[in-house]
Amino acid sequence: MARLSLPTTARLSSSLRVDPSNSTVLKTLNRLSRPSLLSLILDWLDEKNQSLCPPLLRRPDAPEDEDEDDFYPPAESLAELRSLYESMQARKGGRREVVDRVLEGDWRYGLSLYQLAMADLQYLYDHPGSLKWTAYRIQRLQTPAHEDDAEGPERLDKESLAIPRFHPSTFLQNLQAEVLPDVKAHYNFDRPRGLPLLLLRIFIVDSPYNTDLAVSTRRRGARPSNSNPASAGAATTSFDASRTIYIAFPDASPHIYISKTAGGGAAAGGGAAAAAGENKSLRALIVEGVPKALSRPRERYALRATNLATKNLAAMLAVKGSGRTNGAGGGWGVYAGTGAADMKADNPLQSLLPTPPLSDAEVGDAGVGGGDADGGHKRRRAVVGEEAEDERQAKKARVAARARFGDAAMVGDGKGIERLDVLIEDPFPISDAAVLIESDDEPEVESGRDRDSDAAAAARRKAKGRRSTLDLSLSQDPEDAFDGRDGGGRDRRANGEESWAPIVRLSFHGSHVFAGVRQLVEAGIVDGEKMPGWMTGEEGVTIGAVSHGRIKGFKGSGV
């Protein structure tokens, strides 16, 4: 009697095997380097992973001539197989040799979903900049005092410092039951070395089953026919429609990081646009479902965007992690030190004053006592003219960079931000004489200019095309509206009229944007004393609108 498999809401098991001929398996293994792949295989052969990563071993009662025609005969024990791959580590060779050995030999019956997850995570560790992460703040919602308030819109409790308790198994159960009941997904937790966070990988498959039918590449009960010999290999699960998304939970932090959705297959033309739409929908579903999975009765939470997106997890942890640098970026980092070395450094919070430097008289006396044998004295060469002025300016620029950036924004600190997008909404500077001319001499011309500017603004709003990420982010975050100021590049005058201002967008690109700005300050190209604070990275955002020199809605650490 054939086994029945019914649609269910349960998640996929880690022991389900995927056929070696599947394109997803080939793609996952082929993008790893040979040393990384061999290290991963040795992890598969560990004793603790044998329940989920068992290789093909020779049966003890098998006849001797059973594997004569096998190009990759099975090993007799795990120790023998482990020594084989260790010998491959010691010698040079190609990646194709290792992949063929895995797929056609030791794991010829398929790789488990757990093995694919380990391979995917290994690629992420080898290429930390392969995913773009977005930070969200976990904010508690206000508990409604009456039943009538429960029907209204949800409001954030900005005064609450509560953080939800996180238990992995309970979180996955709530996420699958409340958010993704009709989606078959495989979940895998891992803790990267050197980073204080827990990483969750979600692999979503387009299938209604949670048995081997969800990953099978052959239709059950199908037999090849004369007209279509390949009908027996008809696919039941399209791995090209699979999606992978990562969620990072930093230790003791009210933030989480969510990556962009990665597709399982390549699409072109209209298929690529449809896949991009599906990725955005899935990501929006995850953003909406994570706080529901973290919530409890009478303790509801929501995710609030922080306008911080980067490919560097180390930079994300420094700005939105558990340390004191969350609210002390740039030059304010001098107040965030907690180690013994930071306490000994020059800190404004120190109760003991540092040892003052020697005066010029003391330096001269020391020089007399320790002069040369012939009684001569060394004299410093006086630098005069333009050289002295250049030296003073260079020293002044270095001191200004040190004061504005502190110990942050260094080229080799490994905390680089790749992009910074800013919209300038400051009022356009105008002189008093121009105001008098506009008000007295040319009232008609001014009114016509206002009509032209309003018409141009309306035309820009109606213009077709993709909206910029900056405009979309600002329109989706009404909580960050700056008090008393209008958006769209306009500002109210004292008499109630609007002053015209151009739409100015600044975009900084590079491997480390703020380190590049610091180098410009040290070189004297950017004035470190007059430079606005958002150019130092102290506000902890990569996208935002600047009004009156400050990022809109920025209130320190956000508490």
Coordinates of C-alpha atoms in Angstrom, one line a residue, residues 89-319:
Q89 CA 43.7 18.4 2.5
A90 CA 47.4 17.8 2.6
R91 CA 47.9 17.7 -1.2
K92 CA 47.0 20.1 -3.9
G93 CA 44.1 19.5 -6.3
G94 CA 41.0 21.0 -7.7
R95 CA 37.5 21.6 -6.3
R96 CA 35.9 19.4 -8.9
E97 CA 37.6 16.3 -7.5
V98 CA 36.1 16.9 -4.1
V99 CA 32.6 17.7 -5.4
D100 CA 32.5 14.5 -7.5
R101 CA 33.7 12.4 -4.6
V102 CA 30.9 13.8 -2.4
L103 CA 28.0 13.6 -4.9
E104 CA 28.9 10.4 -6.7
G105 CA 30.6 8.5 -3.9
D106 CA 30.2 9.1 -0.2
W107 CA 26.8 11.0 -0.3
R108 CA 25.5 9.6 -3.6
Y109 CA 22.0 9.1 -2.0
G110 CA 21.7 12.9 -1.3
L111 CA 22.6 15.6 1.1
S112 CA 20.4 16.5 4.0
L113 CA 19.0 20.0 4.5
Y114 CA 21.3 20.3 7.5
Q115 CA 24.3 19.8 5.3
L116 CA 23.1 22.3 2.7
A117 CA 22.6 24.8 5.6
M118 CA 26.1 24.2 6.8
A119 CA 27.5 24.8 3.3
D120 CA 25.5 28.0 2.9
L121 CA 26.7 29.3 6.2
Q122 CA 30.3 28.4 5.4
Y123 CA 30.1 30.5 2.3
L124 CA 28.7 33.4 4.4
Y125 CA 31.6 33.1 6.8
D126 CA 34.1 33.0 3.9
H127 CA 32.5 36.0 2.3
P128 CA 31.2 38.3 5.1
G129 CA 30.2 41.0 2.6
S130 CA 27.9 38.8 0.4
L131 CA 24.7 39.9 2.2
K132 CA 23.3 43.3 3.0
W133 CA 21.8 43.6 6.5
T134 CA 19.2 46.1 7.8
A135 CA 18.9 46.9 11.5
Y136 CA 15.5 47.0 13.3
R137 CA 14.8 48.0 16.8
I138 CA 12.5 45.9 18.9
Q139 CA 10.0 48.3 20.5
R140 CA 7.3 47.4 23.0
L141 CA 3.7 48.5 22.2
Q142 CA 1.5 50.3 24.6
T143 CA -1.0 48.1 26.4
P144 CA -4.5 49.4 25.8
A145 CA -6.3 50.6 28.9
H146 CA -9.8 50.0 27.6
E147 CA -11.4 47.8 25.0
D148 CA -12.1 50.7 22.8
D149 CA -8.4 51.5 22.6
A150 CA -7.6 48.0 21.4
E151 CA -9.5 48.6 18.1
G152 CA -7.4 51.7 17.3
P153 CA -3.9 51.8 15.8
E154 CA -1.0 50.4 17.7
R155 CA 1.2 52.9 19.5
L156 CA 4.8 52.5 20.5
D157 CA 5.8 52.7 24.1
K158 CA 8.8 54.9 23.8
E159 CA 9.5 55.0 27.5
S160 CA 9.7 51.3 27.9
L161 CA 13.1 49.6 28.1
A162 CA 11.7 46.0 28.1
I163 CA 13.4 43.4 25.8
P164 CA 11.5 40.2 25.0
R165 CA 12.9 36.9 26.2
F166 CA 14.3 34.8 23.4
H167 CA 14.1 31.0 23.3
P168 CA 15.0 29.5 20.0
S169 CA 12.6 26.5 19.9
T170 CA 9.6 28.6 21.1
F171 CA 10.5 31.4 18.7
L172 CA 10.5 28.9 15.7
Q173 CA 7.3 27.3 16.8
N174 CA 5.5 30.7 17.0
L175 CA 7.1 31.9 13.7
Q176 CA 5.9 28.8 11.9
A177 CA 2.5 28.6 13.4
E178 CA 1.5 32.3 13.3
V179 CA 3.4 33.8 10.4
L180 CA 4.4 31.1 7.9
P181 CA 1.7 28.3 8.2
D182 CA 1.4 27.8 4.5
V183 CA 5.2 28.0 3.8
K184 CA 7.5 25.0 4.1
A185 CA 10.7 26.2 5.6
H186 CA 13.9 24.7 7.1
Y187 CA 15.4 26.6 10.1
N188 CA 19.0 26.3 11.2
F189 CA 20.6 28.2 14.1
D190 CA 24.4 28.8 14.2
R191 CA 26.8 31.0 16.2
P192 CA 29.6 32.5 14.2
R193 CA 33.0 32.7 15.7
G194 CA 34.1 36.1 17.0
L195 CA 30.7 37.7 16.7
P196 CA 28.4 38.0 19.7
L197 CA 25.2 37.1 17.9
L198 CA 23.0 34.1 17.0
L199 CA 22.3 33.5 13.3
L200 CA 19.1 32.0 12.0
R201 CA 18.9 30.7 8.4
I202 CA 15.5 30.3 6.9
F203 CA 15.3 28.2 3.7
I204 CA 11.8 28.3 2.1
V205 CA 10.7 25.7 -0.4
D206 CA 7.7 25.9 -2.7
S207 CA 5.9 22.7 -1.6
P208 CA 2.9 21.8 0.6
Y209 CA 4.6 18.8 2.2
N210 CA 7.1 18.4 5.0
T211 CA 8.2 14.8 4.0
D212 CA 10.6 13.7 1.4
L213 CA 8.1 14.8 -1.3
A214 CA 9.1 18.4 -0.4
V215 CA 12.7 17.9 -1.7
S216 CA 12.1 15.0 -4.1
T217 CA 13.1 15.5 -7.8
R218 CA 11.0 12.6 -9.0
R219 CA 7.2 12.2 -9.0
R220 CA 6.1 9.3 -6.9
G221 CA 4.5 6.5 -8.8
A222 CA 5.5 8.0 -12.2
R223 CA 6.9 5.6 -14.8
P224 CA 8.6 6.5 -18.0
S225 CA 6.5 6.2 -21.1
N226 CA 7.4 5.5 -24.7
S227 CA 6.4 9.0 -25.8
N228 CA 8.1 10.8 -22.9
P229 CA 11.0 8.7 -21.4
A230 CA 11.9 11.6 -19.0
S231 CA 8.4 11.6 -17.4
A232 CA 9.8 9.6 -14.5
G233 CA 12.1 12.4 -13.7
A234 CA 9.5 15.1 -13.6
A235 CA 10.2 17.6 -10.8
T236 CA 7.7 17.9 -8.0
T237 CA 9.6 20.7 -6.2
S238 CA 11.0 23.8 -7.9
F239 CA 14.1 24.7 -6.1
D240 CA 14.5 27.7 -8.4
A241 CA 11.6 29.2 -6.5
S242 CA 13.3 28.6 -3.1
R243 CA 14.3 31.6 -1.0
T244 CA 16.9 32.0 1.7
I245 CA 16.8 34.7 4.4
Y246 CA 19.0 35.3 7.5
I247 CA 18.0 36.8 10.8
A248 CA 20.7 37.8 13.3
F249 CA 20.0 38.2 17.0
P250 CA 22.8 40.1 18.8
D251 CA 23.4 39.3 22.4
A252 CA 21.8 41.6 25.0
S253 CA 20.6 44.1 22.4
P254 CA 17.2 45.5 21.5
H255 CA 17.9 45.2 17.8
I256 CA 17.8 42.5 15.2
Y257 CA 19.4 42.3 11.7
I258 CA 17.5 41.0 8.7
S259 CA 19.3 40.2 5.4
K260 CA 18.0 40.6 1.9
T261 CA 16.3 37.6 0.5
A262 CA 18.4 35.4 -1.8
G263 CA 16.8 33.4 -4.6
G264 CA 17.5 29.8 -5.4
G265 CA 17.7 30.2 -9.2
A266 CA 18.5 32.8 -11.8
A267 CA 15.7 34.4 -13.8
A268 CA 15.7 36.8 -16.7
G269 CA 13.3 39.4 -18.1
G270 CA 9.8 39.4 -16.5
G271 CA 10.8 36.4 -14.3
A272 CA 13.5 38.5 -12.6
A273 CA 11.0 41.2 -11.9
A274 CA 8.5 38.7 -10.5
A275 CA 11.3 37.1 -8.3
A276 CA 12.3 40.5 -7.0
G277 CA 8.7 41.2 -6.0
E278 CA 8.4 37.8 -4.3
N279 CA 11.6 38.5 -2.4
K280 CA 10.3 41.8 -1.1
S281 CA 7.0 40.3 -0.1
L282 CA 8.7 37.5 1.8
R283 CA 11.0 39.9 3.5
A284 CA 8.0 42.1 4.5
L285 CA 6.3 39.0 5.8
I286 CA 9.3 38.2 8.0
V287 CA 9.6 41.7 9.3
E288 CA 5.9 41.6 10.3
G289 CA 6.1 38.1 11.7
V290 CA 9.2 38.3 13.9
P291 CA 7.6 40.6 16.5
K292 CA 4.6 38.4 16.6
A293 CA 6.7 35.4 17.4
L294 CA 8.5 37.4 20.2
S295 CA 5.3 38.7 21.7
R296 CA 3.4 37.2 24.6
P297 CA -0.1 37.9 26.0
R298 CA -0.3 41.6 27.2
E299 CA 3.3 42.1 26.1
R300 CA 3.3 42.9 22.4
Y301 CA 6.3 44.1 20.3
A302 CA 6.9 45.7 17.0
L303 CA 9.9 46.3 14.7
R304 CA 11.0 49.9 14.0
A305 CA 13.4 50.7 11.1
T306 CA 16.6 52.4 12.2
N307 CA 17.7 53.6 8.7
L308 CA 20.9 51.6 9.0
A309 CA 21.9 49.1 6.3
T310 CA 25.3 47.7 5.6
K311 CA 27.1 44.5 4.5
N312 CA 29.4 44.6 7.5
L313 CA 28.1 42.8 10.6
A314 CA 31.0 44.1 12.7
A315 CA 30.0 47.7 11.9
M316 CA 26.4 46.8 12.6
L317 CA 27.3 45.4 16.0
A318 CA 29.4 48.5 16.8
V319 CA 26.4 50.8 16.1

